[in-house]
Structures are given as C-alpha cells and as structure tokens.
XYZ file of C-alpha atoms in Angstrom:
664
model
C 95.719 155.885 148.619
C 92.469 157.634 149.652
C 92.157 155.357 152.715
C 95.525 155.657 153.498
C 95.479 159.392 153.809
C 92.131 159.630 155.763
C 93.673 157.261 158.207
C 96.937 159.584 158.837
C 94.555 162.370 159.093
C 92.499 160.539 161.784
C 95.691 159.639 163.483
C 97.080 163.432 163.400
C 93.753 164.656 164.583
C 93.672 162.595 167.423
C 97.644 163.490 168.315
C 98.766 160.097 167.530
C 102.181 159.843 166.124
C 102.813 158.202 163.024
C 104.977 155.141 163.399
C 107.284 153.760 160.806
C 104.552 151.704 159.062
C 102.370 154.763 158.792
C 104.990 156.890 157.076
C 106.354 154.229 154.548
C 102.760 153.633 153.548
C 102.165 157.347 152.800
C 105.589 157.799 151.043
C 104.846 154.502 149.015
C 101.296 155.897 147.997
C 102.255 159.374 147.182
C 104.876 157.867 144.998
C 102.685 155.485 142.952
C 100.323 158.308 142.070
C 103.113 160.701 141.116
C 102.816 163.134 144.085
C 106.469 163.614 144.736
C 106.075 167.050 146.486
C 103.785 165.322 149.297
C 106.169 162.384 149.324
C 109.186 164.323 149.750
C 107.565 166.317 152.586
C 106.449 163.287 154.191
C 110.235 161.827 153.618
C 111.540 165.168 155.618
C 108.966 164.718 158.456
C 109.912 161.177 158.841
C 113.662 162.244 159.153
C 112.761 164.750 161.645
C 110.734 162.505 163.917
C 112.310 159.487 165.732
C 112.036 157.189 162.619
C 114.749 157.361 160.170
C 113.930 156.623 156.608
C 115.174 153.151 155.610
C 115.468 150.829 152.614
C 111.854 150.618 152.090
C 111.228 154.083 152.357
C 113.814 154.936 149.437
C 112.976 152.120 147.443
C 109.348 153.496 146.938
C 110.697 156.901 145.757
C 113.150 155.489 143.694
C 110.860 153.521 141.763
C 108.172 156.006 141.721
C 110.812 158.663 140.162
C 111.968 155.913 137.666
C 108.466 155.149 136.510
C 108.078 158.675 135.332
C 111.409 159.014 133.668
C 112.994 161.317 136.563
C 116.172 159.075 136.674
C 118.522 161.809 138.080
C 116.117 162.089 141.030
C 116.228 158.468 141.326
C 119.969 158.406 141.341
C 120.383 161.193 143.999
C 118.123 158.961 146.103
C 120.043 155.888 145.462
C 123.279 157.966 146.178
C 121.894 159.331 149.293
C 121.041 155.623 150.705
C 124.492 155.401 150.380
C 125.684 158.372 152.269
C 123.400 157.520 155.206
C 124.373 153.879 155.390
C 121.113 152.931 154.466
C 121.247 149.303 153.217
C 120.998 149.135 149.357
C 119.345 145.578 148.476
C 118.611 144.136 145.143
C 114.775 146.036 144.986
C 116.731 149.272 145.337
C 119.315 148.280 142.471
C 116.488 147.218 140.274
C 114.506 150.295 140.897
C 117.418 152.347 139.584
C 117.676 149.992 136.568
C 114.442 150.371 135.556
C 114.481 153.858 135.729
C 117.529 154.165 133.218
C 115.730 151.674 131.081
C 112.678 153.820 130.869
C 115.003 156.647 129.561
C 116.571 153.884 127.195
C 119.800 154.294 128.977
C 121.077 150.983 128.808
C 124.587 151.688 129.260
C 123.955 153.240 132.933
C 121.883 150.068 133.472
C 124.642 147.521 132.772
C 126.714 149.533 134.918
C 124.667 149.055 137.955
C 124.390 145.146 137.321
C 128.236 145.095 137.155
C 127.971 147.269 140.542
C 125.813 144.984 142.079
C 127.859 141.933 140.986
C 131.035 143.506 142.720
C 129.025 144.154 145.869
C 127.588 140.962 145.833
C 124.219 142.001 145.794
C 121.976 139.416 144.602
C 121.247 139.578 141.063
C 117.613 138.220 140.409
C 115.165 137.470 137.529
C 113.662 141.045 137.651
C 117.409 142.528 137.093
C 117.848 140.546 134.137
C 114.484 140.869 132.780
C 115.005 144.808 132.384
C 118.164 144.749 130.827
C 116.668 141.969 128.339
C 113.478 144.037 127.663
C 115.742 147.072 126.916
C 117.699 145.426 124.489
C 114.593 143.647 122.952
C 112.760 146.715 122.593
C 115.591 148.194 120.311
C 115.782 144.996 118.263
C 119.516 144.111 119.838
C 118.871 140.487 119.960
C 122.765 139.520 119.843
C 122.942 141.554 123.417
C 119.443 139.880 124.264
C 120.878 136.125 123.760
C 124.054 137.174 125.692
C 122.350 138.405 128.790
C 120.373 135.193 128.577
C 123.298 133.485 128.606
C 124.658 135.655 131.680
C 121.458 134.678 133.190
C 121.899 131.036 132.976
C 125.587 131.012 133.937
C 124.215 132.860 137.178
C 121.743 129.977 137.710
C 118.990 132.292 137.893
C 116.018 130.650 136.319
C 113.964 132.482 133.141
C 110.429 133.434 134.718
C 107.368 134.030 132.779
C 108.010 137.616 132.292
C 111.609 136.885 130.682
C 109.608 134.414 128.246
C 106.838 137.251 127.561
C 109.613 139.700 126.646
C 111.234 137.429 124.743
C 107.881 136.552 122.252
C 106.630 139.943 122.158
C 110.344 141.626 121.002
C 110.794 138.782 118.776
C 107.303 139.265 116.934
C 107.748 142.924 116.821
C 111.280 142.207 115.120
C 109.207 140.025 112.802
C 111.024 136.951 113.846
C 108.058 134.660 114.067
C 109.772 131.275 113.996
C 112.150 132.335 116.979
C 109.012 133.622 119.031
C 106.979 130.508 118.735
C 110.417 128.399 119.624
C 110.462 130.623 122.636
C 106.988 130.071 123.391
C 107.357 126.167 123.118
C 110.352 126.248 125.230
C 107.955 128.169 127.800
C 105.739 125.233 127.706
C 108.354 122.471 128.033
C 109.883 124.347 131.221
C 106.419 124.032 132.774
C 106.168 127.659 133.648
C 103.070 128.233 136.012
C 100.227 129.328 134.114
C 97.511 131.839 135.693
C 94.483 133.339 134.066
C 96.881 136.611 133.852
C 99.576 134.507 132.052
C 97.226 133.115 129.656
C 95.699 136.296 128.607
C 99.069 137.799 128.196
C 100.274 135.231 125.732
C 96.893 135.042 124.077
C 97.030 139.083 123.748
C 100.677 138.730 122.083
C 99.637 135.970 119.749
C 96.314 137.702 118.832
C 97.839 140.652 117.953
C 100.153 138.898 115.424
C 97.359 136.912 114.149
C 99.006 133.622 115.183
C 95.447 132.089 115.802
C 97.037 128.269 116.003
C 98.986 129.476 118.965
C 95.781 131.512 120.459
C 93.722 127.894 120.096
C 96.179 125.851 121.652
C 96.494 128.149 124.296
C 92.559 128.367 124.799
C 92.701 124.178 124.917
C 95.318 124.397 127.672
C 93.379 126.833 129.495
C 90.333 124.314 129.019
C 92.191 121.444 130.368
C 93.779 123.138 133.496
C 90.547 124.360 134.521
C 91.194 128.373 133.913
C 88.073 129.824 132.699
C 88.391 132.525 129.895
C 87.229 136.252 130.908
C 86.446 139.089 129.282
C 90.229 140.113 128.748
C 90.463 136.447 126.974
C 87.608 136.942 124.778
C 88.403 140.391 123.637
C 91.738 139.213 122.409
C 90.518 136.476 120.254
C 87.369 138.553 118.779
C 90.169 141.366 118.229
C 92.248 138.481 116.433
C 89.536 137.257 114.411
C 88.424 140.827 113.262
C 91.868 141.683 112.569
C 92.006 138.479 110.127
C 88.794 139.658 108.268
C 87.208 136.430 109.936
C 84.038 138.500 110.974
C 82.086 135.334 111.322
C 84.390 133.628 114.092
C 84.534 136.859 115.679
C 80.755 136.972 116.116
C 80.541 133.265 116.846
C 83.147 133.959 119.607
C 81.044 136.708 120.857
C 78.280 134.212 121.279
C 79.957 131.766 122.922
C 81.124 134.663 125.533
C 77.391 135.253 126.122
C 76.442 131.606 126.903
C 79.096 131.279 129.192
C 77.845 134.372 131.128
C 80.726 136.661 130.513
C 79.592 140.181 130.116
C 80.923 142.081 127.165
C 82.409 145.797 127.541
C 82.929 148.599 125.269
C 85.755 147.216 123.996
C 84.232 144.070 122.897
C 81.416 145.953 120.716
C 83.929 148.850 119.608
C 86.244 145.895 117.978
C 83.200 144.258 116.193
C 82.099 147.644 115.302
C 85.410 148.631 113.823
C 85.386 145.400 112.039
C 82.132 146.068 110.236
C 82.914 149.150 109.097
C 86.213 148.168 107.787
C 84.516 145.724 105.476
C 82.279 148.598 104.367
C 79.142 146.831 106.284
C 77.950 150.162 107.766
C 74.314 148.436 108.450
C 76.189 145.607 110.245
C 77.988 148.407 112.565
C 74.768 150.227 113.443
C 73.186 146.492 114.468
C 76.197 146.215 116.726
C 75.361 149.591 118.208
C 71.833 148.551 119.211
C 73.077 145.395 120.561
C 75.532 147.443 122.427
C 72.638 149.636 123.790
C 70.462 146.463 124.487
C 73.379 145.170 126.826
C 73.447 148.988 128.513
C 76.953 148.836 127.499
C 78.780 152.521 127.729
C 78.931 153.960 123.999
C 82.122 155.902 123.926
C 83.948 158.294 121.452
C 85.733 155.579 119.945
C 82.129 154.090 118.851
C 81.122 157.100 117.529
C 84.249 158.104 115.722
C 84.240 154.784 114.144
C 80.906 154.794 112.614
C 81.362 158.597 111.871
C 84.374 158.018 109.849
C 82.649 154.817 108.522
C 79.585 156.571 107.082
C 81.925 159.456 105.864
C 83.903 157.183 103.809
C 80.998 155.222 102.422
C 79.594 158.921 101.689
C 76.134 158.307 103.589
C 75.681 161.808 104.451
C 72.450 161.537 106.514
C 74.010 158.711 108.577
C 77.061 160.757 109.068
C 75.054 164.039 110.235
C 72.825 161.532 112.655
C 75.936 160.211 114.415
C 77.460 163.406 114.815
C 74.311 164.978 116.472
C 74.056 162.008 118.649
C 77.744 162.530 119.824
C 77.445 166.269 120.267
C 74.298 165.491 122.294
C 75.870 163.401 124.754
C 79.031 166.018 124.776
C 81.330 163.564 122.866
C 83.596 165.792 120.780
C 84.885 163.893 117.135
C 88.816 163.577 117.013
C 90.518 166.201 114.724
C 91.104 163.010 112.410
C 87.532 162.217 111.942
C 86.309 165.762 111.435
C 88.671 165.873 108.542
C 87.304 162.951 107.042
C 83.835 164.043 107.573
C 84.819 167.489 105.693
C 86.624 165.138 102.878
C 83.479 163.263 102.398
C 81.161 166.325 102.261
C 83.448 167.822 99.397
C 83.588 164.611 97.595
C 79.809 164.300 97.616
C 79.211 167.846 97.049
C 77.161 168.577 99.947
C 78.673 171.983 100.959
C 75.628 172.736 102.261
C 75.969 169.796 105.248
C 79.336 170.854 105.518
C 78.500 174.501 106.433
C 76.198 173.294 108.817
C 78.020 170.540 110.132
C 80.940 173.105 111.109
C 78.634 175.355 112.626
C 77.579 172.646 115.010
C 80.905 171.512 115.745
C 82.402 174.952 116.500
C 79.104 175.672 118.758
C 80.001 172.411 120.837
C 83.547 173.841 121.164
C 84.771 170.942 118.869
C 86.702 173.088 116.503
C 88.081 171.589 113.333
C 92.004 171.896 112.957
C 93.857 172.811 109.768
C 93.640 169.677 107.642
C 89.638 170.011 108.064
C 89.598 173.711 106.903
C 91.861 172.643 104.166
C 89.263 170.344 102.715
C 86.370 172.502 103.237
C 88.324 175.721 101.396
C 89.326 173.216 98.500
C 85.879 171.989 97.897
C 84.465 175.635 97.750
C 87.387 176.444 95.650
C 86.625 173.731 93.162
C 82.949 174.902 93.346
C 83.756 178.500 92.472
C 82.283 179.650 95.366
C 85.167 181.940 96.686
C 82.660 183.637 99.126
C 82.194 180.491 101.216
C 86.023 179.907 100.710
C 86.705 183.309 102.060
C 84.128 182.801 104.993
C 85.785 179.596 106.124
C 89.301 181.529 105.801
C 87.906 184.118 108.174
C 86.403 181.249 110.554
C 89.969 179.696 110.459
C 91.865 182.671 111.491
C 88.913 183.487 114.331
C 89.680 179.837 115.513
C 93.208 180.566 115.605
C 93.995 177.620 113.752
C 98.005 177.038 113.173
C 99.712 176.411 110.899
C 97.472 177.406 108.011
C 100.133 175.896 105.443
C 97.366 173.217 105.458
C 95.139 175.649 103.693
C 97.933 176.744 101.426
C 97.945 173.248 100.323
C 94.318 173.185 99.717
C 94.891 176.659 97.505
C 97.701 175.138 95.393
C 95.512 172.289 94.069
C 96.597 171.882 90.143
C 92.708 171.973 89.592
C 92.662 175.686 91.155
C 94.861 177.700 89.277
C 98.173 178.068 86.917
C 101.563 178.416 88.497
C 101.379 182.340 88.353
C 98.112 182.419 90.037
C 99.123 179.936 92.735
C 102.137 182.084 93.513
C 99.923 184.970 93.546
C 97.748 182.871 96.129
C 100.845 182.050 98.144
C 102.097 185.690 98.354
C 98.846 186.804 99.397
C 98.712 184.336 102.294
C 102.278 184.822 103.357
C 101.562 188.612 104.106
C 98.758 186.726 106.811
C 101.108 184.702 108.775
C 102.214 181.725 106.551
C 106.170 181.394 106.977
C 107.766 182.543 103.570
C 110.033 179.272 103.719
C 106.720 177.330 103.531
C 105.808 179.189 100.679
C 108.921 178.171 98.777
C 108.776 174.534 99.719
C 105.116 174.135 98.370
C 106.226 176.012 95.470
C 108.826 173.571 94.839
C 106.499 170.486 95.257
C 104.460 172.252 92.837
C 107.123 172.736 90.081
C 108.477 169.208 90.684
C 105.149 167.339 90.183
C 104.463 169.749 87.085
C 108.114 168.510 85.757
C 108.340 172.450 85.246
C 112.411 172.499 85.406
C 112.688 176.015 84.549
C 110.550 177.666 86.863
C 112.036 175.591 89.653
C 115.515 176.580 88.716
C 114.458 180.463 88.875
C 112.846 179.697 92.257
C 116.210 178.378 93.635
C 117.742 181.533 92.447
C 114.986 183.385 94.113
C 115.407 181.716 97.204
C 118.950 182.234 97.443
C 118.807 186.108 96.882
C 116.066 186.004 99.875
C 117.113 186.091 103.664
C 116.206 182.739 104.135
C 118.981 179.917 104.204
C 118.136 177.696 101.584
C 118.327 173.795 102.262
C 118.987 170.548 99.971
C 115.139 170.031 99.162
C 114.669 172.311 95.873
C 118.169 170.963 94.657
C 117.287 167.479 95.028
C 114.008 168.018 93.395
C 115.742 169.914 90.348
C 118.255 167.093 90.216
C 115.617 164.423 90.060
C 114.139 166.012 86.997
C 117.384 166.604 85.366
C 117.476 162.737 85.666
C 114.968 162.453 82.956
C 116.744 165.142 80.662
C 120.354 163.929 80.873
C 121.637 167.603 80.906
C 124.698 167.190 82.214
C 126.078 170.676 82.127
C 123.128 171.908 83.993
C 123.532 169.233 86.541
C 127.201 170.090 87.329
C 126.016 173.870 87.807
C 123.582 172.706 90.358
C 125.962 170.425 91.911
C 128.401 172.982 92.378
C 125.966 175.579 93.662
C 125.211 173.000 96.361
C 128.888 173.245 97.592
C 129.152 176.571 96.945
C 125.961 177.157 99.377
C 128.039 175.220 102.060
C 125.406 172.455 102.094
C 126.418 168.574 102.607
C 125.120 166.808 99.635
C 122.878 164.023 100.594
C 123.043 160.581 99.577
C 120.007 160.981 97.400
C 121.399 163.818 95.828
C 124.936 162.431 95.058
C 122.983 159.332 93.581
C 120.720 161.382 91.192
C 123.831 163.538 90.191
C 126.202 160.367 89.698
C 123.121 158.970 87.473
C 123.255 162.175 85.213
C 126.695 161.651 84.802
C 126.763 158.258 83.723
C 123.771 158.747 81.373
C 126.256 161.590 79.795
C 129.012 159.429 79.311
C 131.184 160.929 82.245
C 131.815 157.639 83.977
C 135.356 158.717 85.555
C 133.820 161.779 86.796
C 130.878 159.805 88.376
C 133.056 157.522 90.112
C 135.392 160.258 91.142
C 132.002 161.980 92.882
C 131.477 158.835 94.600
C 134.553 158.426 95.938
C 134.947 162.191 97.479
C 131.614 162.881 98.486
C 129.943 159.626 99.507
C 131.276 159.564 103.160
C 132.484 156.647 105.261
C 130.476 154.803 107.574
C 127.102 155.520 105.365
C 126.029 151.625 104.863
C 123.815 152.969 101.780
C 126.941 153.639 100.011
C 126.450 150.389 97.840
C 123.687 152.281 96.233
C 126.150 154.891 94.512
C 128.479 152.132 93.456
C 125.508 149.866 92.071
C 124.518 152.777 89.787
C 128.327 153.225 88.517
C 128.375 148.850 88.209
C 125.348 149.082 86.066
C 126.532 151.809 83.818
C 129.837 150.388 83.360
C 128.389 146.745 82.493
C 125.750 148.501 80.051
C 129.004 149.720 77.931
C 130.774 146.214 78.657
C 133.562 147.906 80.346
C 133.696 144.438 82.717
C 137.078 145.191 84.035
C 135.745 148.748 85.341
C 132.890 147.078 87.138
C 134.853 144.694 88.635
C 137.553 147.472 89.844
C 134.364 149.403 91.252
C 132.938 146.155 93.091
C 136.518 146.058 94.989
C 136.506 149.495 95.652
C 132.875 149.212 97.094
C 134.275 146.250 99.138
C 136.557 148.280 101.063
C 133.891 150.380 102.113
C 130.623 148.513 102.378
C 129.102 145.075 101.839
C 127.776 144.254 98.333
C 123.987 143.493 98.099
C 121.849 141.304 96.106
C 121.285 144.369 93.281
C 124.949 144.766 93.067
C 125.080 140.742 92.435
C 122.093 140.817 90.000
C 123.670 143.514 88.001
C 126.484 141.433 87.109
C 124.478 138.007 86.709
C 122.100 140.183 84.391
C 124.898 141.482 82.511
C 126.378 138.013 81.979
C 123.228 136.695 80.715
C 122.524 138.875 78.088
C 126.093 138.409 76.892
C 125.244 134.399 76.523
C 128.450 134.019 79.368
C 125.776 131.962 81.509
C 128.788 130.014 83.410
C 129.956 133.710 84.551
C 126.295 134.279 85.577
C 126.306 131.167 87.642
C 129.682 131.498 88.970
C 128.415 135.226 90.200
C 125.157 133.777 91.459
C 127.361 131.288 93.619
C 129.841 133.759 94.889
C 126.812 135.804 96.207
C 125.415 132.732 98.010
C 128.850 132.025 99.308
C 129.068 135.495 100.792
C 125.551 134.608 102.259
C 123.569 137.283 100.414
C 120.202 135.612 99.637
C 118.996 135.322 96.203
C 116.188 137.441 95.089
C 113.271 136.170 92.472
C 115.105 138.866 89.983
C 118.782 136.497 90.659
C 116.640 133.439 89.943
C 114.705 134.765 86.724
C 117.723 136.119 85.078
C 119.168 132.629 85.217
C 116.228 130.746 84.419
C 115.559 132.933 81.363
C 119.095 132.539 80.273
C 119.185 129.057 80.412
C 115.626 128.718 78.887
C 116.867 130.805 75.692
C 119.723 128.754 75.078
C 117.962 125.512 75.012
C 119.649 124.292 78.424
C 116.229 123.069 79.626
C 118.027 121.035 82.403
C 119.702 123.999 83.883
C 116.794 126.174 83.691
C 114.659 123.416 85.609
C 117.643 122.804 88.252
C 117.321 126.588 89.234
C 113.639 126.628 89.338
C 113.755 123.677 91.583
C 116.271 125.628 93.913
C 114.247 128.687 93.641
C 111.030 126.739 94.880
C 112.933 125.082 97.924
C 114.223 128.274 98.893
C 110.670 129.232 99.152
C 110.853 132.242 96.599
C 107.693 132.898 94.809
C 108.277 133.014 91.159
C 107.057 135.884 88.972
C 105.230 135.957 85.641
C 108.540 135.914 83.693
C 109.662 132.698 85.401
C 106.301 131.106 84.795
C 106.563 131.990 81.351
C 110.067 130.791 80.777
C 109.281 127.536 82.736
C 105.867 126.817 80.589
C 107.921 127.073 77.473
C 110.548 124.772 79.035
C 107.973 122.185 79.936
C 106.265 122.226 76.589
C 109.623 122.381 74.510
C 110.716 119.086 76.672
C 107.253 117.456 76.161
C 106.432 117.674 79.848
C 103.171 119.289 79.138
C 101.075 118.002 82.154
C 103.399 120.000 84.307
C-alpha cells in the first residue's frame, strides 16, 4: 500500500494524470487497510475524471466495507452500481453476501443468492461456501446439508474451502465422526493439497487432538514431497502439549531443528505453557533459556505464562524475578496475571512482597485491576492488618479502579465478620460509590450461602421499601432455601409477592415453588401452577412436569402420573429423566414388565437410555433372581457404549457369583 501511494504521489508531482488502473489500485489498497475516507475521496476524484468507476472499483469498496461489518455502506454501493448501470458480477454479489454473513444476517444473504439466480448471475463455490460457513458457525447443520445439496444440483463442485468449513464446523459442534467422514471424502475426491492446505487441516485436527489424522496428513505430505514448515510443526507441538504428551512435543521440536526449520516465539511459548501446566516450572525456565540461545523474541505471553506458573506454585522469589525482567523490558503483565500474583502472595502470607510488587506495577504504569485489589485487601483483612487494607483501598481510589464491587466481595468474606458487621461495611462502602443494588445482591448471596432465611426475607422487605426496583434474584434465593424446609405457607406468600411486584416468575423459581408444594402434599396446586405459569414454547417445561411425575409416583398415584405425562406431551417432548422416573417407580414395586415396557417405549421414541435406565433394570432383575434378564440388559448396555457405574458392576458381580460364572 505504501508503494502504491508513493507511486501516485510521484505521478501527481510530475503532473501525470492517473489512469483507471491507478485509481482502482488506490481504492483497493485504501479499502484493504480500512481507510474508507481516502477510498471514497479517491472514488469521487475518479468520478470527476474521464474515468468512470467500474465493476472492479465498486467490488473493492463493497468487500472492504463488508470485512469491517459496515453492511449498510456495502449495500448502498451495491445499489449505486445498479443505478449507474455498472455491471454487478459474481464477485459483487459474493462481496455483499460476505458482508451480511459477517454480521450474522443469513436471511439477507440467502435472498441475495436467490436474486443472483433470477438475474442469471453465476453462483460459484465462493457463494455457496459463504452461506454454508454461516450456517455451520451457528451449528445449523440441517441447513448446511441442504445447501450442499443445492451446490451439487447446480453442478458446482465443493472445493478445499467447502471441506475445511465442514470439518471445522462439525468438530466445533462435537460431531467428530461426521468431521472425519468429510475429511475422508475430501481425500477420495483428490482435492489438490498445497502446504497451506495441509497446514489448515493439520491445525484443525491438532486443535481437536485427533492425532491419528494429523499423522496421516504428515505421511501424505511426505509422500507428495511437501515439506512441513514452522506452521506445521507449531500445530503438531501444540497438539502433543494439549494431549499432555510433552515427550512427543520435545521430540517434534528436535526433529524440526534437524530439518533446519527455525522455531519462533509461538513454538517456545507452547512448550513453556505445557511445562508450566504440568507444574514443571524448572522445565519452563529451561525452555526460556533455550529460547534466548536461539535468539527468539521473548514476548508478553512468555513472561505472563511463567509469572502465573511461579505464582500458582508459590515460588515467590522466581515470581519477583520474572516480574522484574518483564518491567525492565517494558512489558506489562495482564490484569489476570496480576490478580494471580496477588492471590499467591496472600496465600503464602507474603504481604511484604505484595506491597512491593504493587508499588513496582503502579510505577511502571501497570495498574492492578479490581480483582487484584480485592485479593490484596482480603489478604490484609485476614491478617488483621487494617492499616494496610485501608492503604490499599486508598490506592485503589487513586487509580480510579471501577467497579469497586470486587473489593466489597473481598470484605464480605465469611472469615472477616458476621452478617451485621458485613452490612455495616457495605453501608460504608455504598457512601463511597458502590451501587446500592450491588450491596443488596451481595447480601443476598451472603445470607443464601449461610442458609440465613430470616435475614434474607427481611432483606427482601427492606429492598421493596427502597427506591430500587427489586428483581427475581432474592426471591429465587429464598425459594431455594425453602425447598429444604418445606414451609409451604411461606412459599405461597413469596410466590404471591413475586406476582404482586409484577415480576415474571422464571422457570427456576416456578420449579422450586412446585417442589415445595409437592413436598407439602399440595400436588393439585402444584400441577395448576405448572399449567398456568409455565409458558408455551419453553423447551425446559419438561423439568416442571418431571417434578410432578416424580411426586405422583412416589405416592403411587400412577393414573395421575400418566395423565401428567400426557399433558407434558401436548407441550413438549418427554426426556430420559421422565421415563427413568417411571421405570424406577415400576422397578421399586416389582412391576418389571411395566418397567421394561416403559424402557422400550422410550427407545421407540428415539430417546437414548442413560446409565440410570439400565442400572434400574439390571438391579431390579438381579434382586428378583431373574439373572438372564439382568445379563441381557447388561450386554445391551455395553453394546450401546454406555459405561456401567459402580451400582451396575456390584449387581453384575452378584449375578455372576450366584450363577457360578466366577471367572467373569
């Protein structure tokens, strides 16, 4: 870009008029670096010259605006092309599609593809890849397969980008088998593989720790005469490190050196991070020395990794040395690292070091954040050093650290004070800038953690009388505490209060209330609450019905439980917990035929049984000496790749022992 500008300035100084190529080069260059003011000014100059902006000119600008998410500007230019009868080609449409995709607007992207088809503009692999990538990133694979089908129908062949999008998207969605299948299909189609192609695939498989595929790709590279580069080796070393195979990572590093591939900062940082993660701080320092031997730049990530590692291991002197080296080189530690360092000093009771480090950090302009101050203040409070705690509160105010609610959290630590003292601290801090609503929220957390229901209820009343709008959080905390007491009258009052405050009960609040009603025997009221207050379209409604079904079956009200199941089916889909509740109830009553029938119904509805499903049946049959049946479900469980738990193993050991199958 600098060279292009220099050339243009030279042309202007010599009074040589710019030609179409020069204008287009400038506009494209400005757009690529995001200098849209210069790009649009050059467009105006071009428009005023004898050269009119053409398709290439507009395409550069549309693509540039699209890459930074300025979709309205991109659309405006696209429309301007139409008004000025500038031909809009496939590249024009693809640039606009990419702009919409970048901001997550798939709907408009699809409309543009339809417009391309109507106007007989060629839809190419880039077009389809943009739409497929958009759906894949959202995990909408039904749409992905639909668009792949459209692609095939249009006789547009998937390219390397298509396959890469699919592999990466499927891995992110957790569909490992499908991702590998796509990779195998890619190889079958003999997609051209360059070093860049291999590196992209190796990076994807390495990030997912699929080392067999990485090794397969490396073998293919070797066979095809493609030499691995630093990117290849960095991906492989990272994969081994993430798999905690440090030996293999070091072997790969050594092999890289023998093949004259020069390691870079990323290589060494990956190895240092692996050593530190395993608690091998000495190993991390050895890699640092080797890094210096190879004259590779030590960066902030290197120092931050070692600083956090020494802090977590409590190596205070090493931690101080690393921090000193960082600051000498003008590298500031990250706020998370500083918080970890502060926490380490507190844990090791080295508050002298903490004061010294904070002074160095502030002098170097690396101001600690609220969390670091919270650790420090809490540490001094625990050590009964209120003078130092006050000093750090003042330093925090000097640094204008916001929000200071983290410090409130520190001062709210149960070891520091009782509830009344905590509230007094909170009130004092409220006068110094803490949002009063934060005060209430922290007190809610404190009372809830302590199981202090009376104080929590009193706090709710205080909150209601204040000028602040109360939300659901304190009610939910109180209702959760009530589930342990079964105080149905109190729960009714709270629930009524929620509605009186015009708050919409959340599903979590409703479920806690329903649980309390059921515990108190008010099952009809509980069922009515679910029907009236759990709104349609909430997929988690099944949780509410499962609570009802569980309590009906506990009381052996089978008819009511089955009716509740029918009501659930009109609103949502029963899940494995629903069916397990029925299976468990039948098994406890010795009705194993009904338990098996329910199990089969669950499978028929394509709901995957869980370890609990099998466990209940196996234990049930074993208790009734029906060993063949227990063994049958045990074998089915194994064939379904469901790992038995200790309950199943205990039952099967008993079965094998009683049937004389001691070896098994």
